[in-house]
XYZ file of C-alpha atoms in Angstrom:
440
model
C 0.000 0.000 0.000
C 1.151 3.534 -0.773
C 1.052 5.766 2.293
C 2.988 8.666 0.768
C 3.246 11.290 3.531
C 0.289 10.094 5.621
C 2.452 8.782 8.459
C 4.182 12.151 8.699
C 0.789 13.773 9.311
C -0.078 11.798 12.449
C 0.512 14.737 14.798
C -1.391 17.090 12.510
C -4.382 14.746 12.447
C -4.325 14.364 16.242
C -4.191 18.150 16.642
C -7.213 18.483 14.356
C -9.051 15.772 16.267
C -8.429 17.711 19.479
C -9.612 20.937 17.839
C -12.826 19.256 16.704
C -13.403 17.927 20.223
C -12.977 14.268 19.328
C -12.789 13.028 22.890
C -14.309 10.448 25.141
C -15.214 10.877 28.772
C -14.952 8.495 31.682
C -16.096 8.594 35.281
C -13.397 7.508 37.664
C -13.640 7.732 41.447
C -16.737 9.893 41.088
C -15.038 12.406 38.791
C -15.759 12.979 35.104
C -12.651 13.258 32.948
C -12.498 14.013 29.256
C -9.491 12.902 27.277
C -8.348 12.532 23.716
C -8.634 9.197 21.940
C -5.111 8.893 20.456
C -5.044 8.215 16.723
C -2.373 6.187 14.940
C -1.856 6.859 11.230
C -0.763 3.346 10.210
C -4.034 1.831 8.939
C -5.249 -1.676 9.529
C -5.668 -3.150 6.041
C -8.259 -5.869 5.345
C -8.301 -7.468 1.908
C -11.493 -7.723 -0.107
C -11.537 -11.536 0.208
C -11.039 -11.387 3.968
C -13.767 -8.775 4.412
C -16.185 -10.757 2.236
C -15.698 -13.676 4.638
C -16.210 -11.456 7.691
C -19.275 -9.909 6.093
C -20.970 -13.275 5.611
C -20.245 -14.317 9.186
C -21.333 -11.024 10.739
C -24.623 -10.927 8.840
C -25.344 -14.491 9.916
C -24.612 -13.738 13.563
C -26.699 -10.565 13.729
C -29.656 -12.289 12.028
C -29.558 -15.011 14.673
C -29.274 -12.510 17.529
C -32.273 -10.536 16.267
C -34.305 -13.751 16.072
C -33.174 -14.646 19.595
C -34.349 -11.297 20.972
C -37.728 -11.638 19.245
C -38.091 -15.162 20.614
C -36.911 -14.563 24.147
C -39.353 -11.700 24.775
C -42.249 -13.595 23.208
C -42.561 -17.349 22.604
C -39.291 -18.454 24.285
C -39.026 -21.506 22.062
C -35.259 -21.643 22.518
C -35.765 -22.096 26.266
C -38.551 -24.662 25.876
C -36.351 -26.648 23.502
C -33.519 -26.539 26.093
C -31.036 -24.865 23.772
C -30.459 -22.063 26.302
C -31.121 -22.734 30.015
C -33.744 -20.431 31.502
C -31.304 -19.499 34.282
C -29.244 -17.676 31.668
C -32.239 -15.586 30.682
C -33.943 -14.562 33.883
C -30.757 -14.113 35.920
C -29.265 -11.719 33.365
C -29.139 -8.051 34.317
C -29.874 -7.297 30.653
C -33.225 -9.101 30.661
C -36.017 -6.569 31.201
C -39.428 -7.821 32.303
C -41.300 -4.728 30.949
C -40.190 -5.764 27.436
C -42.153 -9.018 27.645
C -44.541 -9.345 24.710
C -43.325 -6.155 22.998
C -42.500 -6.481 19.296
C -40.681 -3.458 17.808
C -41.497 -2.027 14.360
C -40.535 -4.430 11.543
C -39.375 -6.921 14.262
C -35.909 -5.349 14.305
C -34.303 -5.277 17.754
C -30.632 -4.554 17.080
C -30.551 -1.846 14.433
C -26.881 -1.104 15.182
C -24.721 -4.036 16.295
C -21.096 -3.592 17.326
C -19.322 -6.948 17.080
C -15.807 -7.134 18.560
C -13.342 -9.473 16.870
C -9.645 -10.313 17.045
C -7.419 -11.950 14.471
C -5.533 -14.854 15.990
C -1.987 -15.704 15.042
C -3.465 -18.909 13.615
C -5.099 -16.744 10.915
C -8.633 -17.197 12.289
C -10.951 -14.366 13.300
C -12.593 -14.861 16.709
C -15.594 -12.988 18.057
C -14.956 -11.711 21.572
C -18.320 -10.146 22.330
C -21.548 -8.768 20.902
C -22.682 -5.208 21.653
C -26.385 -4.761 21.002
C -27.371 -2.063 23.480
C -25.721 1.253 22.610
C -22.532 0.352 20.711
C -20.328 3.350 20.046
C -17.212 4.142 18.052
C -18.197 4.515 14.381
C -17.653 8.272 14.415
C -13.929 7.964 15.209
C -12.819 6.222 12.004
C -15.246 8.420 10.076
C -13.687 11.713 11.134
C -10.146 10.308 11.180
C -10.551 9.195 7.554
C -11.880 12.621 6.650
C -8.906 14.388 8.218
C -6.426 11.923 6.722
C -8.002 12.431 3.309
C -7.458 16.169 3.655
C -3.904 15.718 4.926
C -2.769 13.226 2.291
C -5.208 13.139 -0.662
C -2.823 11.154 -2.878
C -2.901 8.245 -0.450
C -6.642 7.823 -0.956
C -6.521 8.568 -4.659
C -3.936 5.894 -5.409
C -5.141 3.073 -3.113
C -8.307 0.995 -3.735
C -9.967 1.717 -0.375
C -13.702 1.407 0.279
C -15.216 4.787 1.132
C -16.472 4.878 4.732
C -18.460 8.099 4.453
C -21.740 6.197 3.991
C -22.169 5.205 7.655
C -24.561 8.076 8.397
C -26.605 7.137 5.306
C -26.831 3.517 6.475
C -27.897 4.618 9.944
C -30.458 7.087 8.592
C -31.874 4.347 6.350
C -32.186 2.037 9.372
C -34.097 4.800 11.201
C -36.337 5.551 8.224
C -37.082 1.836 7.769
C -38.634 1.529 11.243
C -39.974 5.089 11.595
C -43.684 4.877 12.384
C -44.482 8.437 11.303
C -42.790 11.701 12.207
C -39.312 13.038 12.856
C -36.229 10.939 13.447
C -34.045 12.215 16.317
C -30.881 11.296 18.217
C -31.461 11.232 21.989
C -28.375 12.036 24.080
C -27.972 12.086 27.857
C -25.834 15.208 27.408
C -22.277 16.398 27.002
C -21.002 14.516 30.041
C -21.673 11.197 28.364
C -18.551 9.311 27.279
C -19.607 9.330 23.618
C -21.209 12.780 23.365
C -18.983 13.724 20.443
C -20.400 10.792 18.507
C -23.996 11.707 19.309
C -23.609 15.215 17.923
C -21.460 14.097 14.986
C -23.920 11.458 13.779
C -26.946 13.718 14.267
C -25.282 16.366 12.131
C -24.285 13.889 9.418
C -27.790 12.427 9.269
C -29.422 15.847 9.294
C -31.672 15.051 12.266
C -32.140 16.907 15.564
C -29.894 16.085 18.515
C -32.204 16.164 21.515
C -32.110 15.799 25.276
C -34.832 14.612 27.621
C -36.254 18.128 27.975
C -36.732 18.431 24.197
C -39.147 15.491 24.083
C -42.606 15.175 25.561
C -45.172 12.416 25.681
C -48.719 13.592 25.126
C -51.358 10.879 25.091
C -50.109 7.978 22.991
C -47.447 9.872 21.044
C -43.990 11.377 21.446
C -43.308 14.960 20.397
C -40.253 17.126 19.778
C -40.610 20.626 21.219
C -39.071 22.974 18.658
C -37.344 26.249 19.449
C -40.335 28.315 18.372
C -42.671 26.343 20.640
C -44.025 24.264 17.775
C -44.421 20.542 18.422
C -43.663 17.810 15.899
C -44.432 14.147 16.260
C -41.414 11.831 16.595
C -41.463 8.505 14.768
C -37.971 7.120 15.494
C -35.439 7.738 18.258
C -31.805 6.686 17.987
C -31.327 6.612 21.698
C -27.889 6.831 23.277
C -29.199 6.463 26.832
C -28.895 3.183 28.716
C -32.096 1.206 29.265
C -32.272 1.839 32.981
C -32.202 5.635 32.594
C -34.437 5.982 29.542
C -37.826 6.202 31.237
C -38.123 6.882 34.988
C -41.749 5.730 34.937
C -40.794 2.222 33.760
C -37.171 1.686 34.748
C -35.002 3.576 37.267
C -37.302 6.111 38.976
C -34.292 8.219 39.976
C -33.281 8.912 36.382
C -33.202 12.621 35.549
C -32.083 12.183 31.919
C -34.909 9.983 30.643
C -38.233 10.834 29.008
C -41.238 9.949 31.200
C -43.631 7.500 29.506
C -41.540 7.101 26.324
C -41.600 3.342 26.903
C -45.416 3.399 26.969
C -45.434 5.048 23.534
C -42.934 2.468 22.261
C -44.968 -0.419 23.708
C -48.058 0.823 21.829
C -46.094 0.832 18.561
C -46.187 4.620 18.180
C -42.429 5.232 18.147
C -39.397 3.169 17.166
C -36.462 3.028 19.572
C -33.028 2.194 18.156
C -31.693 -0.029 19.651
C -34.680 -1.489 21.434
C -34.803 -1.693 25.244
C -33.995 -5.153 26.562
C -31.187 -5.876 24.093
C -28.796 -6.222 27.021
C -29.720 -9.897 27.277
C -27.929 -10.356 23.942
C -24.838 -8.553 25.293
C -24.582 -10.847 28.287
C -21.273 -12.716 28.115
C -23.034 -15.821 29.375
C -25.480 -15.661 26.457
C -22.486 -15.158 24.114
C -21.581 -18.797 24.789
C -24.850 -19.896 23.163
C -24.744 -17.775 19.982
C -23.271 -20.591 17.828
C -26.200 -22.753 18.989
C -28.626 -19.930 18.123
C -27.281 -19.828 14.569
C -27.948 -23.536 14.158
C -31.323 -23.317 15.924
C -32.813 -20.299 14.135
C -31.059 -20.423 10.761
C -30.209 -24.117 10.362
C -26.640 -23.137 9.438
C -23.173 -23.796 10.761
C -21.519 -20.683 12.249
C -19.137 -18.987 9.849
C -17.324 -17.013 12.556
C -16.409 -18.654 15.847
C -16.395 -17.573 19.462
C -13.198 -17.620 21.432
C -13.037 -21.005 23.258
C -15.330 -20.338 26.215
C -16.317 -22.190 29.395
C -19.334 -21.685 31.636
C -18.638 -22.425 35.304
C -22.417 -22.831 35.555
C -21.865 -26.306 34.094
C -20.061 -28.663 36.447
C -17.736 -30.050 33.760
C -16.763 -26.518 32.722
C -16.209 -25.515 36.347
C -13.860 -28.460 36.751
C -11.944 -27.444 33.623
C -11.666 -23.836 34.811
C -10.337 -24.883 38.215
C -7.778 -27.215 36.632
C -6.579 -24.668 34.050
C -7.134 -21.473 36.035
C -3.683 -20.021 35.367
C -4.090 -20.224 31.585
C -7.524 -18.582 31.333
C -9.010 -15.091 31.265
C -12.141 -14.674 33.381
C -14.863 -12.128 32.693
C -17.788 -10.798 34.677
C -20.757 -11.277 32.344
C -22.365 -7.921 33.214
C -19.278 -5.727 32.807
C -18.110 -3.883 29.676
C -15.360 -1.543 28.498
C -12.540 -3.828 29.613
C -13.739 -3.839 33.237
C -14.323 -7.083 35.119
C -11.585 -8.877 33.149
C -8.890 -10.771 35.062
C -6.118 -13.102 33.974
C -5.531 -16.159 36.137
C -1.797 -15.995 35.484
C -1.537 -12.501 36.981
C -3.189 -13.204 40.332
C -1.431 -13.733 43.627
C -2.185 -16.924 45.528
C -4.577 -15.037 47.818
C -6.317 -13.287 44.939
C -6.731 -16.621 43.215
C -8.219 -18.237 46.322
C -10.637 -15.324 46.803
C -11.694 -15.373 43.168
C -12.273 -19.124 43.102
C -14.453 -18.822 46.198
C -16.494 -16.118 44.443
C -16.648 -18.240 41.283
C -18.057 -21.193 43.219
C -20.568 -18.966 45.003
C -21.740 -17.182 41.823
C -20.982 -19.455 38.844
C -23.563 -17.727 36.590
C -21.704 -14.439 37.023
C -18.550 -15.411 35.088
C -17.277 -16.956 31.910
C -13.757 -18.206 31.309
C -11.946 -18.095 27.983
C -8.725 -19.352 26.537
C -6.273 -16.493 26.089
C -6.143 -16.038 22.331
C -2.715 -15.124 21.064
C -4.058 -12.489 18.744
C -2.059 -10.585 16.191
C 0.050 -7.581 16.963
C -0.206 -4.736 14.505
C 2.259 -1.894 13.941
C 1.763 1.518 15.529
C 3.913 4.620 15.721
C 5.398 5.356 19.113
C 7.441 8.498 18.877
C 9.780 7.971 15.953
C 9.644 4.175 16.212
C 7.299 1.542 14.801
C 6.316 -0.975 17.483
C 3.850 -3.890 17.684
C 0.755 -3.793 19.873
C -2.381 -5.899 20.418
C -5.498 -4.719 18.575
C -9.110 -5.694 18.042
C -11.744 -4.665 15.507
C -15.252 -3.449 16.206
C -17.338 -4.172 13.125
C -20.653 -2.346 12.710
C -23.708 -4.117 11.312
C -26.778 -1.991 10.547
C -30.077 -3.791 10.125
C -33.052 -2.598 8.097
C -34.522 -4.931 5.460
C -31.353 -7.015 5.849
C -28.164 -6.647 7.879
C -25.495 -4.521 6.156
C -21.866 -4.579 7.300
C -20.160 -1.179 7.148
C -17.008 -1.447 5.048
C -14.814 0.098 7.698
C -14.662 -0.350 11.455
C -13.005 0.799 14.640
C -9.574 -0.730 15.212
C -8.500 -0.201 18.827
C -5.044 -0.966 20.099
C -3.327 -1.208 23.440
C -0.592 1.324 24.116
C 0.747 -0.937 26.838
C 3.098 -3.591 25.375
C 2.078 -6.071 28.098
C -1.688 -5.614 27.824
C -4.354 -7.421 25.822
C -7.016 -4.841 26.794
C -7.533 -2.275 24.050
C -10.576 -0.277 25.220
C -10.412 3.506 25.139
C -11.503 3.581 28.787
C -8.389 1.556 29.587
C -6.030 3.962 27.786
C -6.055 2.472 24.291
C -5.819 4.285 20.969
C -7.471 3.827 17.595
C -6.628 3.698 13.927
C -8.419 3.685 10.605
C -9.523 0.397 9.052
C -9.001 0.158 5.322
C -11.180 -2.367 3.514
C -9.768 -2.861 0.034
C -12.187 -2.678 -2.876
C -10.082 -4.787 -5.250
C -8.463 -8.202 -5.020
């Protein structure tokens, strides 16, 4: 690939990202901190053939997950047929009882799916987790590509790279597809949210209002946007970037001050579409992740194209025995955590930590999964004037309307710590552009 002077423009691009406010925020010890998401100019390159393979597997997986969500909140056939134990449904923090019997417009639950993958040194792609609630990160490669294109136009003229500027169009189409009549809006909890930059960026690119809780009002059976001149307009679709529990204080957490009272009632009556739908957290549960290959076979009658990382459920006695015997070689994850939190490596624990963790594991086996530590590929990054190797993953974005569509780009995150496998921005990682080649 021809980079020309792109690598020399890394600092320029990072300065522009800072100027545009491309940041993420995290709460730590009760304090909100905003920080830059460091960009690396060496792109991750995925060949056309490799992406075609990923595309097939990602579409298959998201289809199965949407069917699972429809089933689990309605007929529950997968539980009755003993494919997924009921304990893994009702004990999940992501399972929401108010969503029972609710079918969203066009039966689409996960309109935007963020699927995290790693490329193993064995050449196989492994799915690490599914993000079906409020997956974020698409805006970062979008704006980074835009700034890189300005900084080094020859690079993008002379290389056969798929254009990633269509993400907002794909998202707007997904909103229009399920819109039940009225405006489409992006609902943000406000500027202190970790991904506020993305909320405003995507709203602008789609040409739809960015709204807060005080801009929306339920009147009777409908949701309205209160315009600046006092005029009300009906809302037909909401791309909501607020967690389930804070979205409606009348249905979920009554202490929420950022939600819209009674918005869930309007959704339940079919008078507004919510993207993604409430209750999707059951599909994010790392315990449910174990069963996704079975879902693909159950709902689609197909063999999985993409595979999970080798995973064990301490809930099952034989898996518990395996975990105890191989504890030092495994990574253990709390099923309800995200963002790199709740992840521990058996090999890095002291004897006392190990004893304490095993006691907790035995007391709460449903709470954890264990996985083999995948030796996934290092990719090059710039560190000062040197090129070094670091661990990286890929968040692929699948947008579902009539059919799932895989965005021909993605968020590649990398660890800046040479000894760490955790790449999340909240854990100090950086990001880079993902080039999907358009020619063989």
